[in-house]
């Protein structure tokens, strides 16, 4: 039965280009999952976009002497282009600075507010004594009260990563003129997380045995200490607070995390509008049979397993104070939170400032997207922190992609093309022939089951077992020695080509570009697995912006398909370039200390 599957992918922050650690956590895994689900016949809606509000964008914009909007415009485009080049099949990849996003965020705020789950609280805010004006959090610097780092900002310490309040900084100073700010009473809005302790507890308990155990354990632990959480900030770059007396204030906006998590919903709504059926999003959000899968790195579990479910419960009127659903109607909570661990780079943490980094764009200027996707699937941080090393990348590329898979495709097709010019008709099959055909047919069940559970490493390992079996078969059957027995040679090559075709299908979610090439080499017509593209759009005459979208209704289905004898074959070109081991030294020389 066809199911509606929402693939909700973490929103990359638009303060700079993204590196391969980022895309190994949220990007590639969510695309493998979505491509598999589409092939399995499900209706996938894969959404995300760039997260463009908040202090770090403003700080970076100040540093570069541009406006926050200009900075966000620049990196929104860079990131959209990079994710497209990686082949990530978003139905819509948009951004948080659209009118649509503002409207949906404000609707969620109002629903929570009307149900009594948002309340004002007086806190201490900074003002500049010389001007009397509010001093936004990012303009205050001081010593972190938690780790002692002396360059902490008013809202966050970049050293220990904790969120801070400016009033807690030791020895606070204005970054504008060095004066000591004065703290006066100011009002902010809080999300009443303790009101969801019961509802969140039942929700999380119902996920036992379904979620990755580390994610569930982390989320359950958070329940022990639920505190009201500030959702507004002294900040000028963000979504306005939709209440009278607040809407037009330049110094108060919604906190960036509050608006960013609503993005999954707002992007679904935007996608529906662009599809011509403005209510289409409801099939993924208000449907008891739909499932929502959220992909992210482990630093974001708190927002997806605790805060976003709490916001949805509150909007639906399902916290301790009850209430009724807002005007959109009751919304579905995440079915599964699929969190990745962290990737390190040659044993060190990624760091743009120390140049311990490789950006997606630089990577793809020298290597193929499928080579990176393969590495992430087979050696990425799926269930534990893992280290990216250039030597492992080159070894896996040359030993697995080129020598095992690429070589199987190449020698099977080129031998058949050279000797017969077409896919040969098989004669009587031997036990060895039948065993291999059965082996590759039988792989669809277990590989699909692993993909459906987001166990990507197991899935690609099992798919590659088929490739290894096929190489072993060719080595044993030695069709190249059978010049005098063309009938037997035809049978062997027919079997090899059928298994190449099956393996190409099994590997499509991981390696869409090369699978599309193999599909064409074996005589396939039309598109096998659709690829994303960038389109320029606007909102009724507003500013234009790029989105990622695509038509993913290709021929690819998750099943064995018999090849057709007589299909003409041409000698193939190599699928994957072999890498010179010297690139390891070149790449290491590019890394900073
Ligand atoms: Zn700190």
Coordinates of C-alpha atoms and ligand atoms in Angstrom, one line a residue:
X1 CA 0.0 0.0 0.0
X2 CA 1.3 3.4 -0.9
X3 CA 2.0 5.6 2.1
X4 CA 2.6 9.3 2.5
X5 CA 6.1 9.9 3.7
X6 CA 7.3 13.3 4.9
X7 CA 11.1 13.6 4.8
X8 CA 11.9 16.6 6.9
X9 CA 15.6 17.5 6.5
X10 CA 17.5 19.8 8.9
X11 CA 17.8 23.4 7.7
X12 CA 21.4 24.4 6.9
X13 CA 22.4 27.7 8.4
X14 CA 23.1 30.3 5.8
X15 CA 26.1 32.1 7.4
X16 CA 28.6 30.4 5.1
X17 CA 29.1 27.4 2.7
X18 CA 28.4 23.9 4.1
X19 CA 31.1 21.3 4.5
X20 CA 31.0 17.6 4.0
X21 CA 30.4 17.0 7.8
X22 CA 27.1 18.8 7.4
X23 CA 25.9 16.9 4.4
X24 CA 26.9 13.6 5.9
X25 CA 24.7 14.3 8.9
X26 CA 21.4 15.5 7.3
X27 CA 21.7 15.7 3.5
X28 CA 22.9 12.4 2.0
X29 CA 21.1 10.1 4.5
X30 CA 17.7 11.8 3.9
X31 CA 18.1 11.6 0.2
X32 CA 19.0 7.9 0.2
X33 CA 15.9 7.3 2.4
X34 CA 13.6 9.4 0.1
X35 CA 14.8 7.8 -3.1
X36 CA 14.3 4.4 -1.7
X37 CA 10.8 5.3 -0.5
X38 CA 9.8 6.6 -3.9
X39 CA 11.1 3.5 -5.6
X40 CA 9.1 1.4 -3.1
X41 CA 5.9 3.2 -4.3
X42 CA 5.4 5.7 -1.5
X43 CA 4.4 9.3 -1.9
X44 CA 7.4 11.3 -0.6
X45 CA 7.5 14.9 0.3
X46 CA 11.1 15.9 1.0
X47 CA 11.4 19.5 2.3
X48 CA 14.0 21.8 3.8
X49 CA 15.6 25.2 3.1
X50 CA 18.2 27.6 4.5
X51 CA 17.9 28.9 8.0
X52 CA 18.6 32.6 7.6
X53 CA 17.7 34.5 10.8
X54 CA 19.5 35.0 14.1
X55 CA 22.6 36.4 15.6
X56 CA 25.4 34.5 13.7
X57 CA 24.0 35.7 10.3
X58 CA 24.0 39.3 11.6
X59 CA 27.5 39.0 13.1
X60 CA 28.9 37.6 9.8
X61 CA 27.1 40.3 7.9
X62 CA 28.5 43.0 10.1
X63 CA 32.0 41.5 9.6
X64 CA 31.6 41.6 5.8
X65 CA 30.0 45.1 5.8
X66 CA 26.8 43.8 4.1
X67 CA 23.2 43.5 5.4
X68 CA 21.9 40.3 6.9
X69 CA 19.6 40.0 3.9
X70 CA 22.5 40.3 1.5
X71 CA 24.5 37.7 3.3
X72 CA 21.5 35.3 3.5
X73 CA 20.8 35.8 -0.2
X74 CA 24.4 34.9 -1.1
X75 CA 24.6 31.7 1.0
X76 CA 21.1 30.6 0.3
X77 CA 22.2 30.3 -3.4
X78 CA 25.6 28.8 -2.7
X79 CA 24.0 26.1 -0.4
X80 CA 21.1 25.4 -2.9
X81 CA 23.6 24.9 -5.7
X82 CA 25.8 22.6 -3.6
X83 CA 22.9 20.4 -2.5
X84 CA 21.7 20.2 -6.1
X85 CA 25.2 19.1 -7.3
X86 CA 25.1 16.4 -4.7
X87 CA 21.9 15.1 -6.2
X88 CA 19.7 15.6 -3.2
X89 CA 16.1 15.1 -4.4
X90 CA 14.2 17.8 -2.5
X91 CA 10.6 18.4 -3.5
X92 CA 11.2 21.8 -2.2
X93 CA 14.3 23.4 -0.7
X94 CA 13.3 27.0 0.2
X95 CA 14.4 29.5 2.8
X96 CA 13.1 31.1 6.0
X97 CA 12.9 34.7 4.7
X98 CA 9.8 34.1 2.6
X99 CA 6.4 35.8 3.3
X100 CA 4.9 32.3 3.4
X101 CA 7.3 31.2 6.2
X102 CA 6.6 34.3 8.2
X103 CA 2.9 33.7 8.0
X104 CA 3.1 30.1 9.0
X105 CA 5.5 30.8 11.9
X106 CA 3.1 33.5 13.2
X107 CA 0.2 31.2 12.9
X108 CA 1.9 28.6 15.1
X109 CA 2.8 31.3 17.6
X110 CA -0.8 32.5 17.8
X111 CA -2.1 28.9 18.2
X112 CA 0.2 28.3 21.1
X113 CA -0.5 31.7 22.6
X114 CA -4.3 31.3 22.3
X115 CA -4.1 27.9 24.0
X116 CA -2.1 29.4 26.9
X117 CA 1.3 27.8 26.2
X118 CA 3.2 31.0 25.6
X119 CA 3.5 33.5 28.4
X120 CA 5.4 36.8 28.9
X121 CA 8.1 37.0 31.5
X122 CA 10.1 40.0 32.7
X123 CA 13.8 39.5 32.3
X124 CA 16.8 41.8 32.3
X125 CA 17.8 43.3 29.0
X126 CA 20.7 45.4 28.1
X127 CA 20.6 49.1 27.0
X128 CA 23.4 51.4 26.0
X129 CA 23.8 54.0 28.7
X130 CA 25.1 56.6 26.2
X131 CA 22.1 56.3 23.8
X132 CA 19.4 54.8 26.0
X133 CA 18.7 52.3 23.2
X134 CA 18.3 48.5 23.4
X135 CA 21.6 46.7 22.9
X136 CA 20.9 43.5 20.9
X137 CA 22.5 40.3 22.4
X138 CA 25.1 40.0 19.7
X139 CA 26.6 43.4 20.5
X140 CA 27.4 42.4 24.1
X141 CA 30.6 40.4 24.8
X142 CA 32.0 39.2 28.0
X143 CA 33.3 36.2 29.9
X144 CA 31.3 33.0 29.7
X145 CA 29.9 32.1 33.2
X146 CA 30.0 28.4 32.3
X147 CA 33.5 27.8 30.7
X148 CA 35.3 31.1 31.4
X149 CA 35.9 31.9 27.7
X150 CA 36.4 35.6 27.4
X151 CA 34.8 36.2 24.0
X152 CA 31.3 34.9 24.7
X153 CA 28.4 36.8 23.1
X154 CA 25.2 37.8 24.8
X155 CA 23.2 34.9 23.5
X156 CA 25.8 32.2 23.1
X157 CA 29.3 31.1 23.9
X158 CA 31.1 29.9 20.8
X159 CA 33.6 28.1 23.0
X160 CA 31.3 25.8 25.0
X161 CA 28.2 26.1 22.8
X162 CA 25.9 27.0 25.6
X163 CA 23.0 29.4 25.2
X164 CA 23.4 32.4 27.5
X165 CA 21.6 35.4 28.7
X166 CA 23.5 38.7 28.4
X167 CA 22.9 39.5 32.0
X168 CA 24.8 36.3 33.0
X169 CA 28.0 37.4 31.3
X170 CA 30.9 38.3 33.5
X171 CA 32.3 41.8 32.8
X172 CA 29.9 42.5 29.9
X173 CA 30.9 45.2 27.3
X174 CA 29.3 46.7 24.3
X175 CA 31.0 45.6 21.1
X176 CA 30.0 48.9 19.5
X177 CA 31.8 51.3 21.8
X178 CA 33.2 49.3 24.7
X179 CA 30.9 50.8 27.4
X180 CA 29.4 48.7 30.1
X181 CA 25.7 48.1 29.3
X182 CA 23.0 48.8 31.9
X183 CA 20.5 46.1 32.5
X184 CA 16.8 47.1 32.8
X185 CA 13.6 45.1 33.0
X186 CA 12.4 43.9 29.6
X187 CA 9.6 41.6 28.5
X188 CA 10.0 38.4 26.5
X189 CA 7.9 35.4 25.6
X190 CA 8.4 31.9 26.9
X191 CA 7.3 28.6 25.7
X192 CA 5.8 26.7 28.6
X193 CA 7.7 23.4 28.1
X194 CA 6.8 22.0 31.6
X195 CA 3.1 21.9 30.4
X196 CA 4.0 19.2 27.9
X197 CA 5.9 16.9 30.3
X198 CA 3.0 14.3 30.4
X199 CA 2.1 14.5 26.7
X200 CA 5.8 14.3 25.6
X201 CA 6.4 11.4 28.0
X202 CA 3.7 9.3 26.4
X203 CA 4.7 10.3 22.9
X204 CA 8.4 9.3 23.5
X205 CA 7.5 6.1 25.3
X206 CA 5.4 5.0 22.3
X207 CA 8.6 5.2 20.2
X208 CA 10.5 2.5 22.2
X209 CA 11.9 -0.1 19.8
X210 CA 11.4 2.2 16.8
X211 CA 13.8 5.1 17.2
X212 CA 17.6 4.7 17.3
X213 CA 18.2 3.9 21.0
X214 CA 20.6 6.8 21.6
X215 CA 18.1 9.3 20.3
X216 CA 15.3 8.1 22.4
X217 CA 17.4 7.9 25.6
X218 CA 18.7 11.4 25.1
X219 CA 15.1 12.7 24.5
X220 CA 13.7 10.9 27.6
X221 CA 16.5 12.3 29.7
X222 CA 15.5 15.8 28.7
X223 CA 12.1 15.3 30.3
X224 CA 13.6 15.3 33.7
X225 CA 14.4 19.0 33.6
X226 CA 11.9 20.8 31.4
X227 CA 12.1 24.6 31.9
X228 CA 10.2 27.4 30.1
X229 CA 12.2 28.4 27.1
X230 CA 12.6 32.0 25.8
X231 CA 11.2 32.3 22.2
X232 CA 11.8 36.0 21.7
X233 CA 15.0 37.9 21.7
X234 CA 16.4 41.4 21.7
X235 CA 17.2 41.2 18.0
X236 CA 16.3 43.1 14.8
X237 CA 16.7 40.2 12.3
X238 CA 13.9 37.7 12.6
X239 CA 10.2 37.0 12.3
X240 CA 8.0 39.7 14.1
X241 CA 6.0 38.7 17.1
X242 CA 2.4 38.7 15.9
X243 CA 0.7 40.5 18.8
X244 CA -0.6 44.1 19.0
X245 CA 2.1 46.3 20.5
X246 CA 4.8 43.9 19.4
X247 CA 4.3 43.4 15.7
X248 CA 6.2 46.5 14.6
X249 CA 8.9 46.6 17.3
X250 CA 12.3 46.7 15.6
X251 CA 14.1 45.4 18.7
X252 CA 12.1 42.3 19.5
X253 CA 11.8 39.3 17.2
X254 CA 11.1 35.6 17.5
X255 CA 14.2 33.6 18.5
X256 CA 15.7 31.9 15.4
X257 CA 15.2 28.3 16.6
X258 CA 11.5 28.9 17.0
X259 CA 11.0 30.0 13.4
X260 CA 13.5 27.4 12.0
X261 CA 11.6 24.3 13.3
X262 CA 8.4 25.6 11.8
X263 CA 10.1 25.5 8.4
X264 CA 9.2 21.8 7.9
X265 CA 5.5 22.9 7.9
X266 CA 5.9 26.2 6.0
X267 CA 8.0 24.5 3.3
X268 CA 5.3 21.9 2.9
X269 CA 2.7 24.6 2.6
X270 CA 4.8 26.5 0.0
X271 CA 5.3 23.3 -2.0
X272 CA 1.6 22.7 -2.0
X273 CA 0.9 26.3 -3.3
X274 CA 3.5 25.8 -6.0
X275 CA 2.0 22.4 -7.0
X276 CA -1.3 24.1 -7.7
X277 CA -3.2 22.4 -4.9
X278 CA -2.8 24.7 -1.8
X279 CA -4.2 22.0 0.5
X280 CA -2.0 19.2 -0.7
X281 CA 0.4 19.5 2.3
X282 CA -2.4 18.1 4.6
X283 CA -1.9 14.6 3.2
X284 CA 1.5 14.6 5.0
X285 CA 0.5 16.5 8.1
X286 CA -3.0 15.5 8.9
X287 CA -3.2 11.9 7.9
X288 CA -3.2 9.0 10.4
X289 CA -1.4 6.8 7.8
X290 CA 1.3 9.4 6.9
X291 CA 4.8 9.1 8.5
X292 CA 7.2 12.0 9.2
X293 CA 10.9 11.2 9.3
X294 CA 13.2 14.0 10.6
X295 CA 16.9 13.9 9.6
X296 CA 19.6 15.8 11.5
X297 CA 22.9 15.8 13.4
X298 CA 22.8 14.9 17.1
X299 CA 23.3 18.5 18.2
X300 CA 19.7 19.1 17.0
X301 CA 17.9 16.2 18.8
X302 CA 16.5 18.6 21.5
X303 CA 14.7 20.6 18.9
X304 CA 13.2 17.7 17.0
X305 CA 12.5 15.2 19.8
X306 CA 11.4 17.7 22.4
X307 CA 10.7 21.3 21.4
X308 CA 9.0 20.8 18.0
X309 CA 6.8 18.0 19.3
X310 CA 5.9 20.3 22.2
X311 CA 5.0 23.1 19.9
X312 CA 2.8 20.8 17.8
X313 CA 1.1 19.4 20.9
X314 CA 0.4 23.0 22.1
X315 CA -0.9 24.1 18.7
X316 CA -3.2 21.0 18.7
X317 CA -4.4 21.8 22.3
X318 CA -2.8 18.6 23.7
X319 CA -0.7 19.9 26.6
X320 CA -1.7 20.1 30.3
X321 CA -3.9 23.1 29.7
X322 CA -5.7 21.5 26.8
X323 CA -7.1 24.0 24.2
X324 CA -8.2 23.5 20.7
X325 CA -6.3 23.2 17.4
X326 CA -5.3 26.4 15.6
X327 CA -6.8 27.5 12.2
X328 CA -4.6 25.0 10.2
X329 CA -6.2 22.1 12.2
X330 CA -4.4 19.5 14.3
X331 CA -0.9 18.6 13.0
X332 CA 1.0 15.3 13.1
X333 CA 4.0 14.8 15.4
X334 CA 7.3 13.3 14.0
X335 CA 7.0 9.6 13.5
X336 CA 10.8 9.2 13.7
X337 CA 13.8 11.4 14.6
X338 CA 16.8 10.0 12.7
X339 CA 19.8 11.6 14.1
X340 CA 23.4 11.1 12.9
X341 CA 26.5 11.4 15.0
X342 CA 29.5 13.7 14.1
X343 CA 32.0 13.4 11.4
X344 CA 35.6 14.6 12.1
X345 CA 38.2 15.5 9.6
X346 CA 41.6 13.7 9.8
X347 CA 41.1 13.2 13.6
X348 CA 40.1 16.9 14.2
X349 CA 36.8 18.8 14.6
X350 CA 35.7 20.6 11.5
X351 CA 36.7 24.3 11.8
X352 CA 36.2 26.9 9.1
X353 CA 38.3 29.4 11.0
X354 CA 41.2 26.9 11.3
X355 CA 40.7 25.6 7.8
X356 CA 40.1 22.1 9.0
X357 CA 37.4 21.8 6.5
X358 CA 36.4 20.8 3.0
X359 CA 33.4 22.6 1.6
X360 CA 30.9 20.6 -0.5
X361 CA 31.7 22.8 -3.5
X362 CA 35.4 22.3 -3.4
X363 CA 35.0 18.6 -2.9
X364 CA 32.7 18.3 -5.9
X365 CA 35.1 20.4 -8.1
X366 CA 37.6 17.6 -7.8
X367 CA 35.6 14.4 -7.2
X368 CA 32.2 12.9 -8.2
X369 CA 29.1 13.3 -6.2
X370 CA 28.6 9.5 -6.2
X371 CA 32.1 9.0 -4.7
X372 CA 31.2 11.2 -1.7
X373 CA 27.7 9.7 -1.4
X374 CA 29.2 6.2 -1.3
X375 CA 31.7 7.2 1.4
X376 CA 29.0 8.7 3.5
X377 CA 26.8 5.7 3.2
X378 CA 29.4 3.1 3.9
X379 CA 31.6 5.0 6.4
X380 CA 29.6 8.0 7.6
X381 CA 28.6 8.9 11.2
X382 CA 25.4 6.9 11.2
X383 CA 25.5 5.5 14.7
X384 CA 28.8 6.6 16.0
X385 CA 31.3 9.5 15.5
X386 CA 33.5 8.7 12.6
X387 CA 36.6 10.2 11.1
X388 CA 36.9 11.2 7.4
X389 CA 40.4 10.6 6.1
X390 CA 41.6 11.2 2.6
X391 CA 43.4 7.9 2.5
X392 CA 40.2 6.0 3.4
X393 CA 38.3 8.0 0.8
X394 CA 40.8 7.1 -2.0
X395 CA 41.0 3.5 -0.9
X396 CA 37.3 3.0 -0.8
X397 CA 36.9 4.8 -4.1
X398 CA 39.6 2.7 -5.9
X399 CA 39.0 -0.6 -4.1
X400 CA 35.2 -0.7 -3.9
X401 CA 33.6 1.7 -6.4
X402 CA 36.1 1.3 -9.2
X403 CA 37.6 -2.2 -8.7
X404 CA 34.5 -4.0 -7.5
X405 CA 31.4 -2.2 -8.9
X406 CA 32.7 -0.2 -11.8
X407 CA 34.8 -3.1 -13.1
X408 CA 31.8 -5.5 -12.9
X409 CA 29.7 -3.2 -15.0
X410 CA 32.5 -2.4 -17.4
X411 CA 33.7 -5.9 -18.2
X412 CA 30.2 -7.4 -18.4
X413 CA 28.9 -4.8 -20.8
X414 CA 32.1 -4.5 -22.9
X415 CA 32.5 -8.2 -23.4
X416 CA 28.8 -8.6 -24.4
X417 CA 29.1 -5.5 -26.7
X418 CA 32.3 -6.7 -28.3
X419 CA 31.2 -10.3 -28.9
X420 CA 27.5 -9.9 -29.6
X421 CA 26.7 -6.2 -29.9
X422 CA 23.5 -6.8 -27.8
X423 CA 22.2 -8.3 -24.6
X424 CA 22.6 -12.1 -25.4
X425 CA 19.9 -14.7 -25.2
X426 CA 20.8 -17.3 -22.5
X427 CA 20.9 -21.0 -23.2
X428 CA 20.3 -23.6 -20.6
X429 CA 21.3 -22.3 -17.1
X430 CA 23.7 -24.1 -14.8
X431 CA 23.3 -24.3 -11.0
X432 CA 25.9 -21.6 -10.6
X433 CA 24.0 -19.3 -13.0
X434 CA 20.7 -19.9 -11.1
X435 CA 22.4 -19.4 -7.7
X436 CA 23.7 -16.0 -8.6
X437 CA 20.4 -14.9 -10.2
X438 CA 18.6 -16.0 -7.2
X439 CA 21.1 -14.3 -4.9
X440 CA 20.6 -10.9 -6.5
X441 CA 16.8 -11.2 -6.8
X442 CA 16.6 -12.1 -3.1
X443 CA 18.5 -9.0 -2.1
X444 CA 15.6 -6.6 -2.7
X445 CA 13.8 -7.7 0.5
X446 CA 16.6 -7.3 3.1
X447 CA 18.3 -4.3 1.5
X448 CA 14.9 -2.5 1.3
X449 CA 14.1 -3.4 4.9
X450 CA 17.4 -1.8 6.0
X451 CA 16.8 1.3 4.0
X452 CA 13.3 1.7 5.4
X453 CA 14.8 1.6 8.9
X454 CA 17.5 4.2 7.9
X455 CA 20.2 1.5 8.4
X456 CA 22.1 2.7 5.4
X457 CA 25.5 1.1 6.1
X458 CA 23.9 -2.3 6.4
X459 CA 21.9 -1.7 3.3
X460 CA 24.8 -0.7 1.1
X461 CA 27.0 -3.5 2.5
X462 CA 24.4 -6.1 1.6
X463 CA 24.0 -4.6 -1.9
X464 CA 27.7 -4.8 -2.4
X465 CA 27.7 -8.4 -1.3
X466 CA 25.8 -9.0 -4.6
X467 CA 28.5 -7.2 -6.5
X468 CA 31.2 -9.3 -4.9
X469 CA 29.3 -12.5 -5.6
X470 CA 29.0 -11.5 -9.2
X471 CA 32.7 -10.8 -9.5
X472 CA 33.5 -14.2 -8.0
X473 CA 31.1 -15.8 -10.5
X474 CA 32.8 -14.2 -13.5
X475 CA 36.3 -15.2 -12.1
X476 CA 35.1 -18.8 -11.8
X477 CA 33.2 -19.0 -15.1
X478 CA 35.9 -17.2 -17.1
X479 CA 33.7 -16.2 -20.1
X480 CA 36.7 -14.6 -21.8
X481 CA 38.2 -18.1 -22.3
X482 CA 35.1 -19.5 -24.0
X483 CA 35.6 -18.2 -27.6
X484 CA 34.9 -21.7 -28.9
X485 CA 31.7 -22.0 -27.0
X486 CA 29.6 -18.9 -27.8
X487 CA 26.4 -20.5 -26.5
X488 CA 27.8 -20.9 -23.0
X489 CA 29.5 -17.5 -23.2
X490 CA 26.1 -15.9 -24.0
X491 CA 24.5 -17.5 -21.0
X492 CA 27.2 -16.3 -18.6
X493 CA 27.1 -12.8 -20.0
X494 CA 23.3 -12.7 -19.8
X495 CA 23.5 -13.7 -16.2
X496 CA 26.2 -11.1 -15.5
X497 CA 24.2 -8.4 -17.2
X498 CA 21.0 -9.3 -15.3
X499 CA 22.9 -9.1 -12.0
X500 CA 24.4 -5.7 -13.0
X501 CA 20.9 -4.5 -13.7
X502 CA 19.6 -5.7 -10.3
X503 CA 22.6 -4.2 -8.5
X504 CA 22.1 -0.9 -10.3
X505 CA 18.6 -0.8 -8.9
X506 CA 19.7 -1.8 -5.4
X507 CA 22.4 1.0 -5.5
X508 CA 20.1 3.7 -7.0
X509 CA 19.2 5.4 -3.7
X510 CA 23.0 5.7 -2.9
X511 CA 24.5 6.3 -6.3
X512 CA 21.7 7.9 -8.5
X513 CA 24.0 9.4 -11.1
X514 CA 26.0 6.3 -12.0
X515 CA 22.8 4.1 -11.8
X516 CA 21.2 6.4 -14.4
X517 CA 24.1 5.8 -16.7
X518 CA 23.9 2.1 -16.3
X519 CA 20.2 2.2 -17.0
X520 CA 20.9 4.0 -20.3
X521 CA 23.8 1.6 -21.1
X522 CA 21.5 -1.4 -20.9
X523 CA 19.0 0.2 -23.2
X524 CA 16.7 1.9 -20.7
X525 CA 14.6 4.7 -22.1
X526 CA 13.5 7.9 -20.4
X527 CA 14.6 8.9 -16.9
X528 CA 15.4 6.2 -14.4
X529 CA 15.8 8.2 -11.2
X530 CA 15.1 11.9 -11.4
X531 CA 17.6 14.5 -10.4
X532 CA 17.0 17.8 -8.7
X533 CA 17.3 21.2 -10.4
X534 CA 17.3 24.8 -9.3
X535 CA 14.3 27.0 -10.3
X536 CA 14.0 30.7 -9.8
X537 CA 10.7 31.6 -8.2
X538 CA 9.0 34.5 -6.5
X539 CA 6.0 35.3 -4.3
X540 CA 3.5 37.2 -6.3
X541 CA 5.9 39.7 -7.7
X542 CA 8.2 39.7 -4.6
X543 CA 12.0 39.2 -4.8
X544 CA 13.1 36.2 -6.8
X545 CA 15.0 33.4 -5.1
X546 CA 16.2 29.9 -6.1
X547 CA 14.5 26.7 -4.9
X548 CA 15.6 23.1 -5.4
X549 CA 12.8 21.0 -6.8
X550 CA 12.4 18.2 -9.4
X551 CA 10.3 15.6 -11.1
X552 CA 11.3 12.3 -9.4
X553 CA 8.7 10.1 -11.1
X554 CA 11.3 8.1 -13.1
X555 CA 11.1 4.5 -14.1
X556 CA 13.0 3.4 -11.0
X557 CA 11.0 0.8 -8.9
X558 CA 12.3 -1.3 -6.1
X559 CA 12.2 -4.7 -7.9
X560 CA 14.0 -7.1 -10.1
X561 CA 13.3 -6.3 -13.8
X562 CA 14.2 -8.9 -16.5
X563 CA 16.6 -7.5 -19.1
X564 CA 15.6 -7.9 -22.7
X565 CA 17.8 -10.0 -25.0
X566 CA 18.5 -8.3 -28.3
X567 CA 18.9 -4.8 -26.8
X568 CA 21.8 -3.2 -28.6
X569 CA 24.9 -2.5 -26.5
X570 CA 27.7 -0.1 -27.0
X571 CA 31.2 -0.4 -25.4
X572 CA 30.9 1.5 -22.1
X573 CA 32.9 4.4 -20.7
X574 CA 34.3 3.9 -17.2
X575 CA 31.7 4.8 -14.5
X576 CA 34.0 6.0 -11.7
X577 CA 37.4 7.6 -12.2
X578 CA 40.3 5.9 -10.4
X579 CA 42.1 8.3 -8.1
X580 CA 45.8 8.8 -8.0
X581 CA 46.9 8.0 -4.4
X582 CA 49.0 11.2 -4.6
X583 CA 45.7 13.2 -4.1
X584 CA 45.9 12.3 -0.4
X585 CA 49.1 14.4 0.0
X586 CA 47.6 17.2 -2.0
X587 CA 44.5 17.3 0.1
X588 CA 46.3 17.1 3.4
X589 CA 48.5 20.0 2.3
X590 CA 45.3 22.1 1.8
X591 CA 44.2 21.5 5.4
X592 CA 45.2 24.2 7.8
X593 CA 46.7 23.6 11.2
Ligands
LIG1 ZN1 31.4 29.0 27.4

